[in-house]
Amino acid sequence: RAVKLEVAVKALAGENDQLRADLEQYRARDYVPGQVVDQLVEELQALVESLTNPNAKAKVDEAVKDAMVVIDSAELRQGCDEAFAAADTDNGGTLSILEFGPCAKKLFVETVGWELLDKQLVYLFNQFDADKDGTLDPNEFHDFFRYLVLVVTKVQAEGYQDAESMPAPEGTLPFVEFEKLNAMVDGLGDSDAKARCMARMVELTAMLHSADFVSQSIATFKWADADGSGALDVYEFCPAARQCILRWLSEDVADAQLHEAFIAFDTNGDRKLSATEFVQFLQYCAVRTVRQSCELILEAKEMTGGNAEGSAADTAFQDLVEFVTNLEQPEAKRRCMADLQQVRTLLQSDSFLDAVVSGFVDADANSSGRLTLDEFAPVAAAVVGRHFDEVLGVSTLFKLFAEFDANCDGSIDVVEYETFVKYLVALVTRRRCEAVVETVKWESPETNPALARRRELEATVASVADAPTRAECGGLIDQLDAAMEHANFVVGCAAAFLTADFS
């Protein structure tokens, strides 16, 4: 409000006395440095006393005591001073709201996992601007740092307070979805796939019943409830739900899907989601994710075929599914899931079957309808060399032959040869997925410091007030991008690397 009023006053150049009076009144409010922190400490102590669950109470009490030590520690002061210096881009000794904003947003994402809304950012800035001069000095910024530590602690405490009252009762969407998953797994019979799916369900049950799952979901709900109404409208729901799904389930969800989910979980049709409805939405997402994982396990069985159960191909595909399921980066997981779908389509196609038969016939030099070791070895060596750039030794070729000679008759028929080809497909797909993970890491500012610095440069240039200077700096960034995309840059990097690689 103070920032908006100040802008309005400047724009009107004193023509509106009421706006000027409002601004002065806002700035004249009594403010005692440290008061916000002291109030938060009192709220935390009251919260500890209100908890009835002994385990939760002990955890929160310990967290509050640790926080009290941290907020007065020299280490916090040092970290605060470093963050202040990094945020003070003009070296003016104070932070404007434009300097404070990116810093505060980054700190909240790193500590609490939330994106600050603009109105929350302005509110925080004004809370800690003790002298109402429109900037934060180092002491005011330190006050904000202490407050941030206590906010993290309060989030955990409030989550524990609400955790026990958030079940998924019979008839709700997460309950119905869990029943479907249970029925699907029960229908698998005694198999390795069922054992794997059961293990997933055990993990799911443990997660849904953990205090952390519900407490962090409730904490996010309360933070997203910007107007303090006790319910989320669709604009508050979407970013909060996305944050929780990314944190817990490593899934990225489109806005359209979130809007549909909002309508589905708004059981009373008031266009608002209560805390209970919000947690049930996340429980439903968790069940759907495990169901997706189980479906992948079954697809892996289909891809290898019933005759190959327990073979190296079966194991390779199950390991591949496990790898993709456990990916934490949503974009990498999305790309690898798409790869798996393509592989499944390929293995079920007539063209794949034709390729297998053609390869088998070419390898069967004596047209006996079976491959001896002498016929199988060169084919296996050539395929592995082409896809993996590896040279197979004689002993490895012997092991491969024995592995896929399922009936141990000293030869490989066309069905066994198909299993061998599927095994190679699984290995190639796994390698491609690993490459995708590395690519996504390189493309993400969170894991690539060069990209993170590039974004900081963009933000710095965008904040430059002088238009010609801003344009000149933008031109420099464009030159930087062009230089890094030039072939000579890549060749130069490779040459420097090879020169340094003495070993």
mmCIF file of N, CA and C in Angstrom, residues 156-226:
data_model
loop_
_atom_site.group_PDB
_atom_site.id
_atom_site.type_symbol
_atom_site.label_atom_id
_atom_site.label_comp_id
_atom_site.label_asym_id
_atom_site.label_seq_id
_atom_site.Cartn_x
_atom_site.Cartn_y
_atom_site.Cartn_z
ATOM 1 N N GLN A 156 5.744 -25.569 10.229
ATOM 2 C CA GLN A 156 5.808 -26.955 10.682
ATOM 3 C C GLN A 156 4.847 -27.192 11.845
ATOM 4 N N ALA A 157 4.809 -26.245 12.778
ATOM 5 C CA ALA A 157 3.973 -26.402 13.959
ATOM 6 C C ALA A 157 2.491 -26.428 13.601
ATOM 7 N N GLU A 158 2.057 -25.517 12.738
ATOM 8 C CA GLU A 158 0.641 -25.473 12.351
ATOM 9 C C GLU A 158 0.241 -26.719 11.575
ATOM 10 N N GLY A 159 1.191 -27.236 10.808
ATOM 11 C CA GLY A 159 0.900 -28.471 10.085
ATOM 12 C C GLY A 159 0.658 -29.632 11.022
ATOM 13 N N TYR A 160 1.500 -29.758 12.056
ATOM 14 C CA TYR A 160 1.312 -30.818 13.048
ATOM 15 C C TYR A 160 -0.015 -30.650 13.787
ATOM 16 N N GLN A 161 -0.394 -29.408 14.017
ATOM 17 C CA GLN A 161 -1.635 -29.129 14.742
ATOM 18 C C GLN A 161 -2.849 -29.663 13.982
ATOM 19 N N ASP A 162 -2.814 -29.554 12.658
ATOM 20 C CA ASP A 162 -3.973 -29.950 11.845
ATOM 21 C C ASP A 162 -3.873 -31.363 11.279
ATOM 22 N N ALA A 163 -2.712 -32.012 11.446
ATOM 23 C CA ALA A 163 -2.460 -33.270 10.729
ATOM 24 C C ALA A 163 -3.456 -34.364 11.067
ATOM 25 N N GLU A 164 -3.865 -34.478 12.331
ATOM 26 C CA GLU A 164 -4.697 -35.601 12.736
ATOM 27 C C GLU A 164 -6.137 -35.483 12.272
ATOM 28 N N SER A 165 -6.553 -34.294 11.862
ATOM 29 C CA SER A 165 -7.956 -34.087 11.508
ATOM 30 C C SER A 165 -8.183 -34.133 9.997
ATOM 31 N N MET A 166 -7.236 -34.708 9.251
ATOM 32 C CA MET A 166 -7.351 -34.687 7.796
ATOM 33 C C MET A 166 -7.321 -36.097 7.193
ATOM 34 N N PRO A 167 -8.268 -36.979 7.511
ATOM 35 C CA PRO A 167 -8.277 -38.307 6.888
ATOM 36 C C PRO A 167 -8.907 -38.249 5.495
ATOM 37 N N ALA A 168 -8.861 -39.368 4.794
ATOM 38 C CA ALA A 168 -9.574 -39.488 3.514
ATOM 39 C C ALA A 168 -10.736 -40.445 3.761
ATOM 40 N N PRO A 169 -11.891 -39.938 4.221
ATOM 41 C CA PRO A 169 -12.992 -40.819 4.611
ATOM 42 C C PRO A 169 -13.576 -41.571 3.428
ATOM 43 N N GLU A 170 -14.314 -42.641 3.775
ATOM 44 C CA GLU A 170 -14.934 -43.481 2.751
ATOM 45 C C GLU A 170 -15.868 -42.658 1.878
ATOM 46 N N GLY A 171 -15.775 -42.891 0.569
ATOM 47 C CA GLY A 171 -16.625 -42.176 -0.372
ATOM 48 C C GLY A 171 -15.959 -40.991 -1.030
ATOM 49 N N THR A 172 -14.845 -40.508 -0.452
ATOM 50 C CA THR A 172 -14.151 -39.373 -1.062
ATOM 51 C C THR A 172 -13.340 -39.857 -2.263
ATOM 52 N N LEU A 173 -12.949 -38.919 -3.117
ATOM 53 C CA LEU A 173 -12.219 -39.281 -4.337
ATOM 54 C C LEU A 173 -10.915 -40.034 -4.057
ATOM 55 N N PRO A 174 -10.067 -39.600 -3.088
ATOM 56 C CA PRO A 174 -8.843 -40.373 -2.846
ATOM 57 C C PRO A 174 -9.135 -41.788 -2.349
ATOM 58 N N PHE A 175 -10.192 -41.955 -1.538
ATOM 59 C CA PHE A 175 -10.564 -43.287 -1.046
ATOM 60 C C PHE A 175 -10.989 -44.175 -2.210
ATOM 61 N N VAL A 176 -11.847 -43.646 -3.090
ATOM 62 C CA VAL A 176 -12.327 -44.418 -4.249
ATOM 63 C C VAL A 176 -11.162 -44.806 -5.160
ATOM 64 N N GLU A 177 -10.242 -43.854 -5.373
ATOM 65 C CA GLU A 177 -9.092 -44.129 -6.244
ATOM 66 C C GLU A 177 -8.193 -45.198 -5.638
ATOM 67 N N PHE A 178 -8.030 -45.162 -4.304
ATOM 68 C CA PHE A 178 -7.201 -46.170 -3.633
ATOM 69 C C PHE A 178 -7.840 -47.550 -3.748
ATOM 70 N N GLU A 179 -9.166 -47.609 -3.659
ATOM 71 C CA GLU A 179 -9.866 -48.883 -3.813
ATOM 72 C C GLU A 179 -9.654 -49.451 -5.221
ATOM 73 N N LYS A 180 -9.687 -48.584 -6.230
ATOM 74 C CA LYS A 180 -9.432 -49.034 -7.608
ATOM 75 C C LYS A 180 -8.015 -49.587 -7.738
ATOM 76 N N LEU A 181 -7.051 -48.881 -7.155
ATOM 77 C CA LEU A 181 -5.666 -49.333 -7.211
ATOM 78 C C LEU A 181 -5.520 -50.680 -6.523
ATOM 79 N N ASN A 182 -6.159 -50.825 -5.369
ATOM 80 C CA ASN A 182 -6.076 -52.071 -4.604
ATOM 81 C C ASN A 182 -6.667 -53.229 -5.403
ATOM 82 N N ALA A 183 -7.805 -52.971 -6.067
ATOM 83 C CA ALA A 183 -8.439 -54.017 -6.865
ATOM 84 C C ALA A 183 -7.556 -54.409 -8.046
ATOM 85 N N MET A 184 -6.920 -53.436 -8.658
ATOM 86 C CA MET A 184 -6.038 -53.712 -9.797
ATOM 87 C C MET A 184 -4.870 -54.601 -9.385
ATOM 88 N N VAL A 185 -4.256 -54.284 -8.238
ATOM 89 C CA VAL A 185 -3.098 -55.051 -7.768
ATOM 90 C C VAL A 185 -3.526 -56.448 -7.331
ATOM 91 N N ASP A 186 -4.679 -56.556 -6.664
ATOM 92 C CA ASP A 186 -5.166 -57.875 -6.227
ATOM 93 C C ASP A 186 -5.409 -58.807 -7.406
ATOM 94 N N GLY A 187 -5.787 -58.257 -8.551
ATOM 95 C CA GLY A 187 -6.087 -59.069 -9.724
ATOM 96 C C GLY A 187 -4.871 -59.555 -10.485
ATOM 97 N N LEU A 188 -3.675 -59.233 -10.007
ATOM 98 C CA LEU A 188 -2.462 -59.614 -10.741
ATOM 99 C C LEU A 188 -2.039 -61.052 -10.498
ATOM 100 N N GLY A 189 -2.586 -61.697 -9.450
ATOM 101 C CA GLY A 189 -2.140 -63.042 -9.144
ATOM 102 C C GLY A 189 -0.753 -63.030 -8.516
ATOM 103 N N ASP A 190 -0.182 -64.202 -8.322
ATOM 104 C CA ASP A 190 1.159 -64.288 -7.736
ATOM 105 C C ASP A 190 2.196 -64.069 -8.828
ATOM 106 N N SER A 191 2.802 -62.898 -8.814
ATOM 107 C CA SER A 191 3.801 -62.581 -9.831
ATOM 108 C C SER A 191 4.770 -61.556 -9.285
ATOM 109 N N ASP A 192 5.873 -61.403 -10.008
ATOM 110 C CA ASP A 192 6.856 -60.395 -9.631
ATOM 111 C C ASP A 192 6.264 -58.995 -9.757
ATOM 112 N N ALA A 193 5.400 -58.794 -10.764
ATOM 113 C CA ALA A 193 4.763 -57.487 -10.947
ATOM 114 C C ALA A 193 3.909 -57.129 -9.740
ATOM 115 N N LYS A 194 3.175 -58.112 -9.198
ATOM 116 C CA LYS A 194 2.345 -57.845 -8.023
ATOM 117 C C LYS A 194 3.203 -57.464 -6.825
ATOM 118 N N ALA A 195 4.310 -58.150 -6.645
ATOM 119 C CA ALA A 195 5.202 -57.835 -5.520
ATOM 120 C C ALA A 195 5.729 -56.405 -5.621
ATOM 121 N N ARG A 196 6.096 -55.996 -6.837
ATOM 122 C CA ARG A 196 6.585 -54.635 -7.035
ATOM 123 C C ARG A 196 5.485 -53.606 -6.760
ATOM 124 N N CYS A 197 4.274 -53.898 -7.241
ATOM 125 C CA CYS A 197 3.158 -52.972 -7.022
ATOM 126 C C CYS A 197 2.788 -52.895 -5.542
ATOM 127 N N MET A 198 2.841 -54.021 -4.863
ATOM 128 C CA MET A 198 2.549 -54.021 -3.426
ATOM 129 C C MET A 198 3.552 -53.162 -2.665
ATOM 130 N N ALA A 199 4.816 -53.229 -3.090
ATOM 131 C CA ALA A 199 5.846 -52.404 -2.451
ATOM 132 C C ALA A 199 5.534 -50.918 -2.646
ATOM 133 N N ARG A 200 5.054 -50.571 -3.834
ATOM 134 C CA ARG A 200 4.668 -49.177 -4.103
ATOM 135 C C ARG A 200 3.508 -48.758 -3.207
ATOM 136 N N MET A 201 2.538 -49.644 -3.016
ATOM 137 C CA MET A 201 1.380 -49.313 -2.191
ATOM 138 C C MET A 201 1.774 -49.142 -0.725
ATOM 139 N N VAL A 202 2.724 -49.930 -0.272
ATOM 140 C CA VAL A 202 3.209 -49.771 1.107
ATOM 141 C C VAL A 202 3.855 -48.399 1.292
ATOM 142 N N GLU A 203 4.672 -48.001 0.294
ATOM 143 C CA GLU A 203 5.295 -46.671 0.345
ATOM 144 C C GLU A 203 4.230 -45.573 0.336
ATOM 145 N N LEU A 204 3.195 -45.753 -0.504
ATOM 146 C CA LEU A 204 2.119 -44.770 -0.596
ATOM 147 C C LEU A 204 1.400 -44.623 0.745
ATOM 148 N N THR A 205 1.047 -45.763 1.354
ATOM 149 C CA THR A 205 0.331 -45.726 2.634
ATOM 150 C C THR A 205 1.152 -45.013 3.697
ATOM 151 N N ALA A 206 2.457 -45.307 3.735
ATOM 152 C CA ALA A 206 3.328 -44.664 4.719
ATOM 153 C C ALA A 206 3.380 -43.150 4.497
ATOM 154 N N MET A 207 3.437 -42.738 3.219
ATOM 155 C CA MET A 207 3.512 -41.310 2.931
ATOM 156 C C MET A 207 2.221 -40.596 3.305
ATOM 157 N N LEU A 208 1.074 -41.204 2.954
ATOM 158 C CA LEU A 208 -0.206 -40.553 3.228
ATOM 159 C C LEU A 208 -0.493 -40.443 4.723
ATOM 160 N N HIS A 209 0.066 -41.351 5.508
ATOM 161 C CA HIS A 209 -0.157 -41.321 6.952
ATOM 162 C C HIS A 209 0.935 -40.582 7.715
ATOM 163 N N SER A 210 1.922 -40.078 6.976
ATOM 164 C CA SER A 210 3.009 -39.368 7.667
ATOM 165 C C SER A 210 2.558 -37.976 8.073
ATOM 166 N N ALA A 211 3.064 -37.525 9.214
ATOM 167 C CA ALA A 211 2.736 -36.173 9.694
ATOM 168 C C ALA A 211 3.269 -35.126 8.732
ATOM 169 N N ASP A 212 4.416 -35.408 8.116
ATOM 170 C CA ASP A 212 5.027 -34.423 7.219
ATOM 171 C C ASP A 212 4.135 -34.130 6.016
ATOM 172 N N PHE A 213 3.517 -35.181 5.443
ATOM 173 C CA PHE A 213 2.699 -34.990 4.244
ATOM 174 C C PHE A 213 1.551 -34.025 4.528
ATOM 175 N N VAL A 214 0.787 -34.313 5.585
ATOM 176 C CA VAL A 214 -0.374 -33.477 5.886
ATOM 177 C C VAL A 214 0.050 -32.115 6.423
ATOM 178 N N SER A 215 1.060 -32.087 7.293
ATOM 179 C CA SER A 215 1.447 -30.819 7.917
ATOM 180 C C SER A 215 1.972 -29.833 6.875
ATOM 181 N N GLN A 216 2.811 -30.312 5.950
ATOM 182 C CA GLN A 216 3.330 -29.404 4.935
ATOM 183 C C GLN A 216 2.230 -28.980 3.955
ATOM 184 N N SER A 217 1.290 -29.882 3.682
ATOM 185 C CA SER A 217 0.174 -29.522 2.802
ATOM 186 C C SER A 217 -0.699 -28.453 3.453
ATOM 187 N N ILE A 218 -0.992 -28.616 4.732
ATOM 188 C CA ILE A 218 -1.795 -27.627 5.460
ATOM 189 C C ILE A 218 -1.055 -26.303 5.552
ATOM 190 N N ALA A 219 0.253 -26.386 5.805
ATOM 191 C CA ALA A 219 1.046 -25.160 5.899
ATOM 192 C C ALA A 219 1.015 -24.393 4.573
ATOM 193 N N THR A 220 1.131 -25.117 3.477
ATOM 194 C CA THR A 220 1.055 -24.473 2.163
ATOM 195 C C THR A 220 -0.328 -23.871 1.932
ATOM 196 N N PHE A 221 -1.350 -24.607 2.354
ATOM 197 C CA PHE A 221 -2.717 -24.093 2.239
ATOM 198 C C PHE A 221 -2.850 -22.751 2.966
ATOM 199 N N LYS A 222 -2.349 -22.677 4.173
ATOM 200 C CA LYS A 222 -2.497 -21.449 4.967
ATOM 201 C C LYS A 222 -1.704 -20.303 4.348
ATOM 202 N N TRP A 223 -0.551 -20.628 3.794
ATOM 203 C CA TRP A 223 0.235 -19.568 3.170
ATOM 204 C C TRP A 223 -0.452 -19.055 1.904
ATOM 205 N N ALA A 224 -1.037 -19.971 1.145
ATOM 206 C CA ALA A 224 -1.695 -19.580 -0.103
ATOM 207 C C ALA A 224 -2.976 -18.791 0.153
ATOM 208 N N ASP A 225 -3.561 -18.975 1.329
ATOM 209 C CA ASP A 225 -4.803 -18.273 1.676
ATOM 210 C C ASP A 225 -4.478 -16.809 1.980
ATOM 211 N N ALA A 226 -4.172 -16.058 0.907
ATOM 212 C CA ALA A 226 -3.654 -14.696 1.061
ATOM 213 C C ALA A 226 -4.637 -13.762 1.764
#
